PDB file of C-alpha atoms and ligand atoms in Angstrom:
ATOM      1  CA  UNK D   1       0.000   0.000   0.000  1.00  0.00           C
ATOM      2  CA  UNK D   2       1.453   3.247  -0.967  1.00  0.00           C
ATOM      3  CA  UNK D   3       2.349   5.314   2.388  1.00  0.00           C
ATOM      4  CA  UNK D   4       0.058   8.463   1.529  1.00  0.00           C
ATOM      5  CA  UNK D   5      -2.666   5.984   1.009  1.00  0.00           C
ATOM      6  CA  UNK D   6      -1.748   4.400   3.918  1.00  0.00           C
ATOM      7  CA  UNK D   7      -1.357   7.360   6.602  1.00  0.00           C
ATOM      8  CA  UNK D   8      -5.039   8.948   5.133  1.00  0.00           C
ATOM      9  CA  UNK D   9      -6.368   5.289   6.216  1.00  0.00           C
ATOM     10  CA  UNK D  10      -4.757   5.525  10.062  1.00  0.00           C
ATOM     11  CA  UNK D  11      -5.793   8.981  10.146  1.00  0.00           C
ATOM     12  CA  UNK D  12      -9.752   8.924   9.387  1.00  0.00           C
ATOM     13  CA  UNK D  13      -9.554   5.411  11.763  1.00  0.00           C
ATOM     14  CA  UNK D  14      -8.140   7.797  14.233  1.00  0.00           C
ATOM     15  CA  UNK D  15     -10.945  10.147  13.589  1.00  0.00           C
ATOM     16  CA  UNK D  16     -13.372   6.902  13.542  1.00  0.00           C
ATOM     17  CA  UNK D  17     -12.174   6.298  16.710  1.00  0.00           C
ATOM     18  CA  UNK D  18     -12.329   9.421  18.103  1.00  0.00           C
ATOM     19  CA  UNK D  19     -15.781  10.001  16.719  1.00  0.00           C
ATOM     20  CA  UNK D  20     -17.219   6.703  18.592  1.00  0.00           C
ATOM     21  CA  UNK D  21     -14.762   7.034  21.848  1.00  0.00           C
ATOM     22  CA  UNK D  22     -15.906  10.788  22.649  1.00  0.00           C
ATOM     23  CA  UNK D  23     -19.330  10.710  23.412  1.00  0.00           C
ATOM     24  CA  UNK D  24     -18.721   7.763  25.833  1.00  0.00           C
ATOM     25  CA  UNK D  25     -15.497   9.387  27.430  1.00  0.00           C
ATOM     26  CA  UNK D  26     -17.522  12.692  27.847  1.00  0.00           C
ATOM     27  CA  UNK D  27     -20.587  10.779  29.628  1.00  0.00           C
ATOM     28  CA  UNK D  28     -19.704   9.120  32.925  1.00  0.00           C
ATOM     29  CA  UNK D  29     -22.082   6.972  33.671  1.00  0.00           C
ATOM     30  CA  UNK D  30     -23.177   3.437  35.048  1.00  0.00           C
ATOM     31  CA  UNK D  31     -21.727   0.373  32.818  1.00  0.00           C
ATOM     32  CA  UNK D  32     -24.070  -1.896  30.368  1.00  0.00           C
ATOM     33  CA  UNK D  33     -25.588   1.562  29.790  1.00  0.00           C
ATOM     34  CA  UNK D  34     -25.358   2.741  26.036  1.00  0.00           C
ATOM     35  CA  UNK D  35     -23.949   6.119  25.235  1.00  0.00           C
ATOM     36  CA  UNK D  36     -25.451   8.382  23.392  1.00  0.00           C
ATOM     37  CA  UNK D  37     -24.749  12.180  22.901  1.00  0.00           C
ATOM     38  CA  UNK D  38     -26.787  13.048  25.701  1.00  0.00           C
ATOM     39  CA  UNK D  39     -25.358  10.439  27.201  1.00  0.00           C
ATOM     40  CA  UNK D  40     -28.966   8.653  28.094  1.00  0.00           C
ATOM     41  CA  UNK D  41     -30.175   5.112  28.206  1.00  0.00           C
ATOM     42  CA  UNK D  42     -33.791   3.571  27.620  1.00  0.00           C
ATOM     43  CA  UNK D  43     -35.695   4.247  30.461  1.00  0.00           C
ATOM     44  CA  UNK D  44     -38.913   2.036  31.501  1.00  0.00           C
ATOM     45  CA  UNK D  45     -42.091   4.024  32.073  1.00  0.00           C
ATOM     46  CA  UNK D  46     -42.930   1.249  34.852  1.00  0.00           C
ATOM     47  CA  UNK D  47     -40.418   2.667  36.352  1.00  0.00           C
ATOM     48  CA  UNK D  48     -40.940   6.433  35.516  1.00  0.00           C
ATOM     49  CA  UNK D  49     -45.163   5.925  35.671  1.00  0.00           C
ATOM     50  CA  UNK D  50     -45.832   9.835  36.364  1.00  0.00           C
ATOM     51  CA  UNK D  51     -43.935  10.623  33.293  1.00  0.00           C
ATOM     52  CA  UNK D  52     -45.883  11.911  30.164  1.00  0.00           C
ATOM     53  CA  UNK D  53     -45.275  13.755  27.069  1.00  0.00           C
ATOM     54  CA  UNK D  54     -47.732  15.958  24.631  1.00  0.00           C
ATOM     55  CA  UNK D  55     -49.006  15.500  21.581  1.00  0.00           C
ATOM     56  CA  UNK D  56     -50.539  18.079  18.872  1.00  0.00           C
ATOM     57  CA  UNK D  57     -53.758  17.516  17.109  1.00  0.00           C
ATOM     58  CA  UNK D  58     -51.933  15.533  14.981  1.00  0.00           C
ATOM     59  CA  UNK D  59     -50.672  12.910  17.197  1.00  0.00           C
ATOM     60  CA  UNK D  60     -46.754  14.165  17.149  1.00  0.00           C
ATOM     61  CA  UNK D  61     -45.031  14.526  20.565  1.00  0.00           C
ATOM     62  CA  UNK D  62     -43.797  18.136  20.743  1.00  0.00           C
ATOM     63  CA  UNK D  63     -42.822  18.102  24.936  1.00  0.00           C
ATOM     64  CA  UNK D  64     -42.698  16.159  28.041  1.00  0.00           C
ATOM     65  CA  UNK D  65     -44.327  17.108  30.954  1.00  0.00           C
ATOM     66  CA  UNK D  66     -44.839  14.883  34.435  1.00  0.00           C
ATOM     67  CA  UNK D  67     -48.137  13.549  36.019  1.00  0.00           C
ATOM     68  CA  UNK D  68     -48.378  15.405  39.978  1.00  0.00           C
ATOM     69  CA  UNK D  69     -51.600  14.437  40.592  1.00  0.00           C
ATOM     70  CA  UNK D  70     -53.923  11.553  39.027  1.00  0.00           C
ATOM     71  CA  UNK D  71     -55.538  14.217  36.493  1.00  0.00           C
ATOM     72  CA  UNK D  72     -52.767  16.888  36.470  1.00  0.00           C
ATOM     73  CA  UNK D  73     -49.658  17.669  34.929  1.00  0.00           C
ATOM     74  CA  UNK D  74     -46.858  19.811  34.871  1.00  0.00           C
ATOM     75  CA  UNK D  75     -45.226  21.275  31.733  1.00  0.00           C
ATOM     76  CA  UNK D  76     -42.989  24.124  30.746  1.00  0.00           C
ATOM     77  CA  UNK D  77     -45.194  27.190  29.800  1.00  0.00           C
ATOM     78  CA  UNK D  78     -43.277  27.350  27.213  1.00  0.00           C
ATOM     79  CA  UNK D  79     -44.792  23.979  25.846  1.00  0.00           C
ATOM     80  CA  UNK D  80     -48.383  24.526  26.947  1.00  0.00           C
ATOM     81  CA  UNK D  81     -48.747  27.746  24.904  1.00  0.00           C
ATOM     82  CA  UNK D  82     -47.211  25.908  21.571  1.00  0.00           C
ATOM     83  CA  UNK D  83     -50.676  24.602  20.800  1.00  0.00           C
ATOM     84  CA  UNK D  84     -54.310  25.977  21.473  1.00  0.00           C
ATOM     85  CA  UNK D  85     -55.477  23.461  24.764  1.00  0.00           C
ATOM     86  CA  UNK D  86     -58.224  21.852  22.695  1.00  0.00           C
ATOM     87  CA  UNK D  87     -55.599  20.596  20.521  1.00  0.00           C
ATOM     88  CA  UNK D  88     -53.354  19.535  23.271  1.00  0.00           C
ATOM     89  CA  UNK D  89     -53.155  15.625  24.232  1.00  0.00           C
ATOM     90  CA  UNK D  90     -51.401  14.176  27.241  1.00  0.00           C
ATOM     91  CA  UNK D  91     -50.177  10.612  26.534  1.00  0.00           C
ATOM     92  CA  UNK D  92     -49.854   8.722  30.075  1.00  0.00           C
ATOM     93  CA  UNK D  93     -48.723   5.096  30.242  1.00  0.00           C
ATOM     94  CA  UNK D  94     -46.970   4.548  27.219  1.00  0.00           C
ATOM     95  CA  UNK D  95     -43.190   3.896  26.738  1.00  0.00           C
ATOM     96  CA  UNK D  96     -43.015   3.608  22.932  1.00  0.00           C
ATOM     97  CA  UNK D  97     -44.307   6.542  20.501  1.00  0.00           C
ATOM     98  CA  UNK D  98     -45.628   3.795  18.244  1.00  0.00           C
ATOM     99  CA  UNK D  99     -47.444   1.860  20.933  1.00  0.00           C
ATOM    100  CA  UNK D 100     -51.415   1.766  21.854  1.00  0.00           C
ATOM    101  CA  UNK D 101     -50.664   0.912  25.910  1.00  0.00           C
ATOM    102  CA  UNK D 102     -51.500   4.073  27.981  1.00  0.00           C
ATOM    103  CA  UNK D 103     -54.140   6.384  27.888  1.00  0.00           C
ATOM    104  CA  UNK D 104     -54.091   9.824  25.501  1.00  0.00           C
ATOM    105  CA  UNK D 105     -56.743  12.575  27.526  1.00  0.00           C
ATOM    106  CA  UNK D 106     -57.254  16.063  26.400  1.00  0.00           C
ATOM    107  CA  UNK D 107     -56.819  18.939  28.852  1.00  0.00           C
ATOM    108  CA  UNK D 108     -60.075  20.627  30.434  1.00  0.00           C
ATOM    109  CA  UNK D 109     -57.828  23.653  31.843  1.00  0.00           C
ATOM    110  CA  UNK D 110     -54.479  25.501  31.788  1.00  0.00           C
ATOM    111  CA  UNK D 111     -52.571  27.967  33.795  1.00  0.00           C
ATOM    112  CA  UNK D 112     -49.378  29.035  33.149  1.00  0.00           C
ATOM    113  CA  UNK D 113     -47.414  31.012  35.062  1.00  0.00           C
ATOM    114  CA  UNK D 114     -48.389  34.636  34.724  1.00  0.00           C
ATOM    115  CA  UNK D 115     -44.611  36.287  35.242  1.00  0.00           C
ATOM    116  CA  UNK D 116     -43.491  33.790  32.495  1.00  0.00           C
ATOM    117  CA  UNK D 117     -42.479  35.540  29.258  1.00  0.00           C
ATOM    118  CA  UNK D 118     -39.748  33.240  27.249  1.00  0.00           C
ATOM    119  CA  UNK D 119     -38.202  30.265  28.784  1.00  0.00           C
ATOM    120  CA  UNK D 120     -34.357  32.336  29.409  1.00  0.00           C
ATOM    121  CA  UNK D 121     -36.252  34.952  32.112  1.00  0.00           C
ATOM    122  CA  UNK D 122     -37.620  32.108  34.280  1.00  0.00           C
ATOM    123  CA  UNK D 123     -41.060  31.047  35.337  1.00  0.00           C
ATOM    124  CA  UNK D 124     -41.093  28.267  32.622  1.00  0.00           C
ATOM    125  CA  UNK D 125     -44.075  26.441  34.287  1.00  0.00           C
ATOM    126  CA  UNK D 126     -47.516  25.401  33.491  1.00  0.00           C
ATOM    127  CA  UNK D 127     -50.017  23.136  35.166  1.00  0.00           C
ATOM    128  CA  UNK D 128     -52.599  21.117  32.835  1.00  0.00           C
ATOM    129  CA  UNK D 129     -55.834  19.953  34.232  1.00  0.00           C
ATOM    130  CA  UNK D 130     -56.592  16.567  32.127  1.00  0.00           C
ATOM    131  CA  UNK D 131     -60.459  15.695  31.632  1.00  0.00           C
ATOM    132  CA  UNK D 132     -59.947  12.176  33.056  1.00  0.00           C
ATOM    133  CA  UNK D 133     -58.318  10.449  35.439  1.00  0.00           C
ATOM    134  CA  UNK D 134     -55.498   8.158  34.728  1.00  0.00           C
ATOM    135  CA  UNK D 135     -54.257   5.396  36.577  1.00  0.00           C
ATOM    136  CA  UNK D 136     -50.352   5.941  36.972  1.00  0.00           C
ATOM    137  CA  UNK D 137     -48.243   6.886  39.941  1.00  0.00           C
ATOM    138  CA  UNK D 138     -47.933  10.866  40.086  1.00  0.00           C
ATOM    139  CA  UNK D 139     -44.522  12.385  41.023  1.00  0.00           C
ATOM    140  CA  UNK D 140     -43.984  14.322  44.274  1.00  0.00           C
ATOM    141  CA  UNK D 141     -43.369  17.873  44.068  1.00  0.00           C
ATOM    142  CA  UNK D 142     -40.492  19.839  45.736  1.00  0.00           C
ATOM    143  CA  UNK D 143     -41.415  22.006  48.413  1.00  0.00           C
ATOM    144  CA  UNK D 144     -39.362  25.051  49.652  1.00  0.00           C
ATOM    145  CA  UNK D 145     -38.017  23.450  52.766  1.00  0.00           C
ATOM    146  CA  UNK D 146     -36.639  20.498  50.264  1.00  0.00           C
ATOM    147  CA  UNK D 147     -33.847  23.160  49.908  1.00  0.00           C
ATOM    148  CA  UNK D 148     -30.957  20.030  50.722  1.00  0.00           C
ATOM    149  CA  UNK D 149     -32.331  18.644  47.254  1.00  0.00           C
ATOM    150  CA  UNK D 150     -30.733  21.051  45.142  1.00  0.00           C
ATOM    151  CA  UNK D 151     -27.401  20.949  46.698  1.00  0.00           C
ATOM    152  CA  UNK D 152     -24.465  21.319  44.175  1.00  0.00           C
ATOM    153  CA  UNK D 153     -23.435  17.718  42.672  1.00  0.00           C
ATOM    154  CA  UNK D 154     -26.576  16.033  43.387  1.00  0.00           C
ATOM    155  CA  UNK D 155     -27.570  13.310  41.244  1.00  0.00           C
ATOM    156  CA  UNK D 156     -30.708  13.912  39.450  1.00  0.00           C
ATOM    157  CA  UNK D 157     -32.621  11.971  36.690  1.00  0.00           C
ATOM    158  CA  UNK D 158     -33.864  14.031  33.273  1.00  0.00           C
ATOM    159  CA  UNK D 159     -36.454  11.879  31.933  1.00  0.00           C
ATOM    160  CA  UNK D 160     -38.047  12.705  27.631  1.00  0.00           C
ATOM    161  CA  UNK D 161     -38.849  11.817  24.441  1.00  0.00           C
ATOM    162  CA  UNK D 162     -36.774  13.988  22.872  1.00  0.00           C
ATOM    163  CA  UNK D 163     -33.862  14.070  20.643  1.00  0.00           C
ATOM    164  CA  UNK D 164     -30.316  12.174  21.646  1.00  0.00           C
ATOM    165  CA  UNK D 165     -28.584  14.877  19.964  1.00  0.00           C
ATOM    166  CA  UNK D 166     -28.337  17.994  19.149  1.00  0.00           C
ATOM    167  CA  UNK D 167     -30.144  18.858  15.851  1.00  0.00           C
ATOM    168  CA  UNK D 168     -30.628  14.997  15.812  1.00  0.00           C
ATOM    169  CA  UNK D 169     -33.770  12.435  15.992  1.00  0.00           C
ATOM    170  CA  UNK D 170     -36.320  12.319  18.416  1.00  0.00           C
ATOM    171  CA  UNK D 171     -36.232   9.290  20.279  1.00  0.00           C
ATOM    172  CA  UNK D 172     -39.239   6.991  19.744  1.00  0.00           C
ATOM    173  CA  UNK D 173     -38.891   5.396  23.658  1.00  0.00           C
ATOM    174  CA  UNK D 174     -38.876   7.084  26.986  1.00  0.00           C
ATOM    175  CA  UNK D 175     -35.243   8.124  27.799  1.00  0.00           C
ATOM    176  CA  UNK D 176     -33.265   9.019  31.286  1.00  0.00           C
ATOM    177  CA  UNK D 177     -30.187  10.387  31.803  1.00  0.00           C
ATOM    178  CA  UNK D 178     -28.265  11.022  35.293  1.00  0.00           C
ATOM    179  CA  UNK D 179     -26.911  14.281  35.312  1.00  0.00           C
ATOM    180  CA  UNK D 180     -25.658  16.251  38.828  1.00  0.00           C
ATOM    181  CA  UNK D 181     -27.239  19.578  39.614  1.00  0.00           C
ATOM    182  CA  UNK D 182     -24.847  22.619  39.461  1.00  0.00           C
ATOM    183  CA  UNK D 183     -24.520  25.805  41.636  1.00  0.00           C
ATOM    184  CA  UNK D 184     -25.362  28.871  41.267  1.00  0.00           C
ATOM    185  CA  UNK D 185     -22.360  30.170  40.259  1.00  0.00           C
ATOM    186  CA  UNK D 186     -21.524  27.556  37.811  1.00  0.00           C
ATOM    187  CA  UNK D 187     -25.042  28.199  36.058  1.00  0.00           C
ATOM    188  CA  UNK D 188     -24.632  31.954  36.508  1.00  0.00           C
ATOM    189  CA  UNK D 189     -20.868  31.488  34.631  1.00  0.00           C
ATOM    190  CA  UNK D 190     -22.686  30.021  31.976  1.00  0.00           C
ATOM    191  CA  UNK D 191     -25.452  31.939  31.339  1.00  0.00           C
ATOM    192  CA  UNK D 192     -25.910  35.661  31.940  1.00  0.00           C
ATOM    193  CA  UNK D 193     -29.529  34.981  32.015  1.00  0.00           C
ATOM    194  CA  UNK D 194     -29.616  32.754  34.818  1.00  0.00           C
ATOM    195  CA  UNK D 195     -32.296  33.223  37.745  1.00  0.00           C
ATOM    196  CA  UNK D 196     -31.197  31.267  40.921  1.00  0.00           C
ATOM    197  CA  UNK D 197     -34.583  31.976  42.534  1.00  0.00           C
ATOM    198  CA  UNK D 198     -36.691  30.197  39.478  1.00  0.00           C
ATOM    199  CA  UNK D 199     -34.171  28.470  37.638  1.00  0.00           C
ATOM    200  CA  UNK D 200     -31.760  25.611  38.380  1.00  0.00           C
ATOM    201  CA  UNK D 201     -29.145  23.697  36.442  1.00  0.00           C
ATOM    202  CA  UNK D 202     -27.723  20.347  35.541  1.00  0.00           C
ATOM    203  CA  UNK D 203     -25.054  18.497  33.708  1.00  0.00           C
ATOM    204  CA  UNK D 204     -21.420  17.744  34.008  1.00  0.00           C
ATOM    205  CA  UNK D 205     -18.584  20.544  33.252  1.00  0.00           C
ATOM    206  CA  UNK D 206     -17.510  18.520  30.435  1.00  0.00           C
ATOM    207  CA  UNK D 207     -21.250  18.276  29.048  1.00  0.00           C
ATOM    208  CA  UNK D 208     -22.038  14.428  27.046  1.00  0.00           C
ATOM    209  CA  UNK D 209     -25.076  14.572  29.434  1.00  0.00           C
ATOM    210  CA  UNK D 210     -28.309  16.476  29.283  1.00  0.00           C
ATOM    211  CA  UNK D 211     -31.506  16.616  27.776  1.00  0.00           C
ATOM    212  CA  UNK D 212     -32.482  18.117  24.159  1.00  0.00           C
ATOM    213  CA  UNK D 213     -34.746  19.623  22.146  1.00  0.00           C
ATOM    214  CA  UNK D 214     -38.231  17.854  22.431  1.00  0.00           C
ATOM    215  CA  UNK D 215     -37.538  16.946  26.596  1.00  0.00           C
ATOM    216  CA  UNK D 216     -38.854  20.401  27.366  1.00  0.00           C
ATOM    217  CA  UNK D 217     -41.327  20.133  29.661  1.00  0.00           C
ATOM    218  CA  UNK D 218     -40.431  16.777  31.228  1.00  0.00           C
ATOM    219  CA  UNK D 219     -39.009  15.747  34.385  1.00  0.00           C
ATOM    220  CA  UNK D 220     -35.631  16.523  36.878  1.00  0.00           C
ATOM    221  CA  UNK D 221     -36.191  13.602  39.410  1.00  0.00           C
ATOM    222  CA  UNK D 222     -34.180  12.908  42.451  1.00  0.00           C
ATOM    223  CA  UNK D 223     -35.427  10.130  43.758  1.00  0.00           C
ATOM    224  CA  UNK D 224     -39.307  10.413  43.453  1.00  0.00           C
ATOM    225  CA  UNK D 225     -39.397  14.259  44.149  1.00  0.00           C
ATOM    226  CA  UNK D 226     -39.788  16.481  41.010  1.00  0.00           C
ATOM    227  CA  UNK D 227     -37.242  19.057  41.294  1.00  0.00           C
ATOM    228  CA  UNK D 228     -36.994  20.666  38.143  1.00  0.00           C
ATOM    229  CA  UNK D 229     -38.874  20.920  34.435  1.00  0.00           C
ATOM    230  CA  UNK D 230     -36.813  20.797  31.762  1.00  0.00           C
ATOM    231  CA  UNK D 231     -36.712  24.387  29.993  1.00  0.00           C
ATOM    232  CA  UNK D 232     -33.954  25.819  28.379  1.00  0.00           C
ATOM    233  CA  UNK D 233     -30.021  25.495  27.187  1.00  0.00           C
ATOM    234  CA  UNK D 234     -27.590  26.006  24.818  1.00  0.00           C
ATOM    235  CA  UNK D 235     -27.278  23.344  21.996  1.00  0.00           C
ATOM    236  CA  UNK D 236     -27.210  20.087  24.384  1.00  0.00           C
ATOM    237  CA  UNK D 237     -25.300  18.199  26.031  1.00  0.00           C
ATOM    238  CA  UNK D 238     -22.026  21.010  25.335  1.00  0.00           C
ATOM    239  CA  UNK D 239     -19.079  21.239  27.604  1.00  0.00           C
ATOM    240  CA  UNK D 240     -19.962  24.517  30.184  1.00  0.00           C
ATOM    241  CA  UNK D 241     -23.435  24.686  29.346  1.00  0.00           C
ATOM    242  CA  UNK D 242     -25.516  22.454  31.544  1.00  0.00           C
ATOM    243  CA  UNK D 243     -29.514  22.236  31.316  1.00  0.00           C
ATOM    244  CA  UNK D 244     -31.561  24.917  32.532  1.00  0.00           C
ATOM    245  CA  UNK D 245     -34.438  23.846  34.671  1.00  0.00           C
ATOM    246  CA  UNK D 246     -37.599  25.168  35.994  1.00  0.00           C
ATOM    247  CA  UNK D 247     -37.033  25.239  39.910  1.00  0.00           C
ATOM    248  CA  UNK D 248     -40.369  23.480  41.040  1.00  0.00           C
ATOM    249  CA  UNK D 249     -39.350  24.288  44.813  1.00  0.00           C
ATOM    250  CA  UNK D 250     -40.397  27.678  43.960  1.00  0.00           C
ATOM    251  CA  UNK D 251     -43.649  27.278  42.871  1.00  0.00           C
ATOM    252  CA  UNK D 252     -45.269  24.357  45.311  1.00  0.00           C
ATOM    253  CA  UNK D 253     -47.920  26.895  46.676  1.00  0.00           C
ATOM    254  CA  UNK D 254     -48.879  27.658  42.570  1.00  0.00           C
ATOM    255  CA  UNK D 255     -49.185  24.303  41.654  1.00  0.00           C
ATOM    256  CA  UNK D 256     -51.124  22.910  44.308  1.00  0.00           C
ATOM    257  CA  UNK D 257     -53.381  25.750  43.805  1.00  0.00           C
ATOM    258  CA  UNK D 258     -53.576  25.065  40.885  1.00  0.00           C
ATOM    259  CA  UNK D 259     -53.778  20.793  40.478  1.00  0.00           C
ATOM    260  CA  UNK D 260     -57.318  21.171  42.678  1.00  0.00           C
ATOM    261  CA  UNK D 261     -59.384  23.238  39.737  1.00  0.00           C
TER     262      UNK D 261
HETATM  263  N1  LIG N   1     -36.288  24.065  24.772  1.00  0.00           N
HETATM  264  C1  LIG N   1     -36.130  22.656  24.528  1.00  0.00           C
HETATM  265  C2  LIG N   1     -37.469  22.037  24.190  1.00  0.00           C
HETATM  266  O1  LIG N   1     -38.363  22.773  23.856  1.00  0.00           O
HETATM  267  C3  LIG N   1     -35.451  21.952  25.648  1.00  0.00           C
HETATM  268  C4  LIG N   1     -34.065  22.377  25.713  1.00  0.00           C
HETATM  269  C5  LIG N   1     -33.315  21.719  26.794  1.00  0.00           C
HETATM  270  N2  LIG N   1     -31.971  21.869  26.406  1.00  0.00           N
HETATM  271  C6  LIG N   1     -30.949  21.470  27.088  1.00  0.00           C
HETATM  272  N3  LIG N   1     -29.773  21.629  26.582  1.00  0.00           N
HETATM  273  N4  LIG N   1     -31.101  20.911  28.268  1.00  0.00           N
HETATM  274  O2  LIG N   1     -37.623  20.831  24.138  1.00  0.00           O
END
């Protein structure tokens, strides 16, 4: 083999390598997982029951959002003004896109947070009252004395149907990913527009882990306590720009004002 020929073949292995090496190097996370760009793994929704996503009149899943009550959910306002609410569905029960378990009911009511404007000047919450009742375990929601929750390095779980990369495919199963919840500072180092009091962030410093376009909306678990809605970032999954969250903590009172209507 002639050695031009020869050192372009090493180099684009190298960059093979590289290519598939990367994503798993830059997303720590537990082994017989599979790594993707955000660094996620299928997820079972009997084990993630309170977590739903939305569909348009047309069937297609445009958000996630999370079950807190057995007919209420929580969004991102941002999602629950995308569509007029008699052509928003809530899809409970179902892990796979293409399946027929689950239940799809319509929403009767919708509040949104009225200080919300766009998703990067906080307030990215909305609570949809469902016209039925459906039969899966809701989440708990974080109250303001659940402060130790959102210490700095906590691991918390981002749950969606969204895409596994940036710019990429949605997914057509329920995802997780672990990612550990930042400070203050680190978020506020990454984004000028960050809001300690209504925001909070997550992913590692190196990114690899984090959710993407289509989670919005869904759930920030730790443990069974809903600690943040997934909102806002910069591309996903990049190196110094985590997720940006909703900070449920900070709107308990709203929400359970709201789930009883
Ligand atoms: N705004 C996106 C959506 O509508 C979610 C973005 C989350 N991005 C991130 N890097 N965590 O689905």
């Amino acid at each position: 083999m002639p050695t031009k020929l020869r050192r372009a073949l090493s180099a684009a292995a190298v960059l093979l390598a590289g290519a598939v090496l990367v994503p798993g190097a830059a997303a720590p996370q537990a082994s017989g997982t599979q790594p993707f760009i955000v660094g996620g793994q299928e997820a079972s929704i009997a084990d993630h029951p309170y977590a739903v996503y939305l569909v348009d009149s047309r069937g297609n899943q445009f958000c996630g959002g999370v079950l807190v009550a057995a007919d209420a959910a929580l969004t991102a306002a941002h999602c629950a003004l995308a569509v007029r609410p008699a052509e928003l569905g809530v899809v409970a029960g179902r892990q796979h896109k293409r399946g027929t378990d689950g239940v799809e009911v319509g929403v009767r009511r919708v509040w949104t947070s009225p200080d919300y404007q766009d998703p990067t000047s906080g307030h990215d919450i909305a609570v949809l009252n469902l016209d039925d009742y459906v039969p899966y375990r809701p989440a708990h929601v974080a109250r303001p004395e659940d402060r130790a929750l959102y210490a700095a390095g906590t691991r918390a779980t981002v749950l969606g149907w969204g895409r596994t990369s940036d710019g990429g495919p949605k997914a057509q199963s329920l995802r997780s990913a672990q990612v550990p919840l930042t400070s203050d500072a680190t978020c506020a180092e990454a984004y000028r527009s960050y809001d300690p009091r209504t925001m909070v962030c997550a992913g590692f410093p190196e990114g690899g882990v984090d959710a993407c376009q289509g989670d919005s909306g869904g759930p920030l678990m730790v443990g069974d306590v809903l600690v943040g809605i997934v909102s806002w970032g910069e591309g996903c999954a990049a190196p110094g720009k985590p997720g940006v969250y909703t900070r449920v903590a900070n709107y308990t009172d709203d929400v359970s004002r709201h789930v009883r209507r």
